[in-house]
């Protein structure tokens, strides 16, 4: 995520380290609840209880359930960034970046509720007046941008098949992954998200990110 | 859809032509409401009012909102089947079937709420205890099956590139389409669903379904 996300203006002002810590605790509890019960199934009252704050205390930090969800997603992006993308840069080594992307997909197969949350939100937030609209729209943009940069870097080193046309590749690859994740949610043993994505990449690449 | 869908057992018994007509009116009103307000935003009370039945009358035909949604989706499949797939058969002419599929995608670009409804439901219904679970799971299966049959028929006539590996192609193509539709909902002018799907097909096919 870019540092200055569309969420920033809606965040309550935080002036104390204690407020920051409390905010982090709420986000952690909310992630657990959203993951266990889904976004709609989770309750603000239960989330407040889980981290020992009153409902008013919770609303001070997050005036709406949507704003709390936004913070959870931001935090997940940050964690994923640290876990998988800290040591890689699509502009520096495209194949290495794609390896990290495939590792995220493998990792996500153990994160059913997280995958479900992103799938639900991507559709739910498709109206411009939804609080997560800008987040979701931005997410598609920077993911596609990074994938396209990775492909161009690989191409510059002769690691892309000469016949491949990379125009729009990033958007299409995200679409394939999102669509596979939806089918995987319905049929977890029948769909190999990382395997199918890897296969798609190998129709275009000469170097195998998994080797 | 196979004739015997998983919804059949949950349908209320219908014994009179009048009951059938009333049921059809409710389904039509429900589609309008689901399309205008989304599944969650639509209200059973408003749907009942729109077709002049009492709430009890509505519940006689459709005991839950989910069962009404299921009937709406079934009806849409039937209408789409009549509109686009009546005169085509993937086993008889695969290229012609794919042409019809692309025409559905073009048509859907004028049906934002329908696309949104399918996208929402595909994720929402991914838990086996959801009333639309079997519908969604079946839908992925028969769509993939038809696409795979179309590709095999085209291949049998030498219309598929020799290097193409068709294993799992149907599932991947559905994933691409579903993922593109999600991005299109967020960015309707930036994403050309039919164009990108056509392009993907032309990486594999020798004959162009749109020529």
mmCIF file of N, CA and C in Angstrom, chain B residues 3 15-16 31-32 58 61 73 77 79 89 96 102 106 123 125 135-136 147 169-170 177 183 192 198-199 203:
data_model
loop_
_atom_site.group_PDB
_atom_site.id
_atom_site.type_symbol
_atom_site.label_atom_id
_atom_site.label_comp_id
_atom_site.label_asym_id
_atom_site.label_seq_id
_atom_site.Cartn_x
_atom_site.Cartn_y
_atom_site.Cartn_z
ATOM 1 N N UNK B 3 -31.610 -30.009 -15.307
ATOM 2 C CA UNK B 3 -33.035 -29.831 -15.022
ATOM 3 C C UNK B 3 -33.315 -29.986 -13.527
ATOM 4 N N UNK B 15 -49.667 -26.290 -7.202
ATOM 5 C CA UNK B 15 -50.664 -27.190 -7.795
ATOM 6 C C UNK B 15 -51.550 -26.511 -8.839
ATOM 7 N N UNK B 16 -51.577 -25.160 -8.870
ATOM 8 C CA UNK B 16 -52.522 -24.495 -9.772
ATOM 9 C C UNK B 16 -51.798 -23.571 -10.731
ATOM 10 N N UNK B 31 -36.404 -9.933 -8.926
ATOM 11 C CA UNK B 31 -35.218 -9.630 -9.738
ATOM 12 C C UNK B 31 -35.009 -8.127 -9.834
ATOM 13 N N UNK B 32 -36.106 -7.386 -10.099
ATOM 14 C CA UNK B 32 -36.017 -5.920 -10.187
ATOM 15 C C UNK B 32 -35.453 -5.349 -8.885
ATOM 16 N N UNK B 58 -46.370 -14.025 0.108
ATOM 17 C CA UNK B 58 -44.999 -14.162 -0.409
ATOM 18 C C UNK B 58 -44.293 -15.344 0.262
ATOM 19 N N UNK B 61 -44.978 -18.845 -0.999
ATOM 20 C CA UNK B 61 -44.217 -19.275 -2.183
ATOM 21 C C UNK B 61 -42.725 -19.394 -1.886
ATOM 22 N N UNK B 73 -32.184 -16.564 -9.561
ATOM 23 C CA UNK B 73 -30.981 -16.973 -10.279
ATOM 24 C C UNK B 73 -31.294 -18.082 -11.277
ATOM 25 N N UNK B 77 -30.744 -17.930 -15.292
ATOM 26 C CA UNK B 77 -30.047 -18.953 -16.070
ATOM 27 C C UNK B 77 -30.920 -19.440 -17.220
ATOM 28 N N UNK B 79 -33.406 -17.746 -18.699
ATOM 29 C CA UNK B 79 -33.523 -16.678 -19.693
ATOM 30 C C UNK B 79 -32.234 -16.579 -20.516
ATOM 31 N N UNK B 89 -24.292 -25.601 -29.050
ATOM 32 C CA UNK B 89 -23.983 -26.810 -28.294
ATOM 33 C C UNK B 89 -22.459 -26.979 -28.330
ATOM 34 N N UNK B 96 -18.527 -21.824 -32.014
ATOM 35 C CA UNK B 96 -19.831 -21.161 -31.941
ATOM 36 C C UNK B 96 -20.273 -20.992 -30.482
ATOM 37 N N UNK B 102 -19.010 -15.173 -25.314
ATOM 38 C CA UNK B 102 -18.520 -13.787 -25.395
ATOM 39 C C UNK B 102 -19.688 -12.813 -25.534
ATOM 40 N N UNK B 106 -20.614 -9.457 -23.276
ATOM 41 C CA UNK B 106 -20.932 -8.122 -23.807
ATOM 42 C C UNK B 106 -22.292 -7.671 -23.266
ATOM 43 N N UNK B 123 -19.333 -15.481 -3.509
ATOM 44 C CA UNK B 123 -18.531 -15.487 -2.290
ATOM 45 C C UNK B 123 -19.394 -15.796 -1.077
ATOM 46 N N UNK B 125 -22.013 -17.453 -0.809
ATOM 47 C CA UNK B 125 -22.537 -18.827 -0.769
ATOM 48 C C UNK B 125 -21.439 -19.872 -0.686
ATOM 49 N N UNK B 135 -26.113 -24.483 -5.631
ATOM 50 C CA UNK B 135 -26.333 -23.772 -6.893
ATOM 51 C C UNK B 135 -25.017 -23.232 -7.448
ATOM 52 N N UNK B 136 -24.281 -22.528 -6.592
ATOM 53 C CA UNK B 136 -23.018 -21.908 -7.025
ATOM 54 C C UNK B 136 -21.990 -22.974 -7.405
ATOM 55 N N UNK B 147 -17.307 -25.291 -21.264
ATOM 56 C CA UNK B 147 -16.157 -24.641 -21.910
ATOM 57 C C UNK B 147 -15.128 -25.693 -22.330
ATOM 58 N N UNK B 169 -8.625 -25.730 -18.408
ATOM 59 C CA UNK B 169 -8.856 -24.457 -19.094
ATOM 60 C C UNK B 169 -10.195 -23.817 -18.712
ATOM 61 N N UNK B 170 -11.247 -24.633 -18.623
ATOM 62 C CA UNK B 170 -12.586 -24.097 -18.317
ATOM 63 C C UNK B 170 -12.623 -23.392 -16.970
ATOM 64 N N UNK B 177 -12.854 -14.564 -15.987
ATOM 65 C CA UNK B 177 -14.075 -13.774 -16.212
ATOM 66 C C UNK B 177 -14.614 -13.224 -14.888
ATOM 67 N N UNK B 183 -13.248 -6.507 -11.012
ATOM 68 C CA UNK B 183 -12.506 -5.270 -11.300
ATOM 69 C C UNK B 183 -13.371 -4.287 -12.093
ATOM 70 N N UNK B 192 -12.329 -4.098 -19.860
ATOM 71 C CA UNK B 192 -13.119 -4.623 -20.977
ATOM 72 C C UNK B 192 -13.209 -6.142 -20.812
ATOM 73 N N UNK B 198 -11.775 -12.515 -24.779
ATOM 74 C CA UNK B 198 -11.535 -12.849 -26.187
ATOM 75 C C UNK B 198 -10.040 -12.992 -26.461
ATOM 76 N N UNK B 199 -9.290 -12.056 -25.916
ATOM 77 C CA UNK B 199 -7.847 -12.075 -26.086
ATOM 78 C C UNK B 199 -7.233 -13.340 -25.502
ATOM 79 N N UNK B 203 -5.205 -16.651 -27.444
ATOM 80 C CA UNK B 203 -3.874 -17.208 -27.171
ATOM 81 C C UNK B 203 -3.876 -18.716 -27.400
#
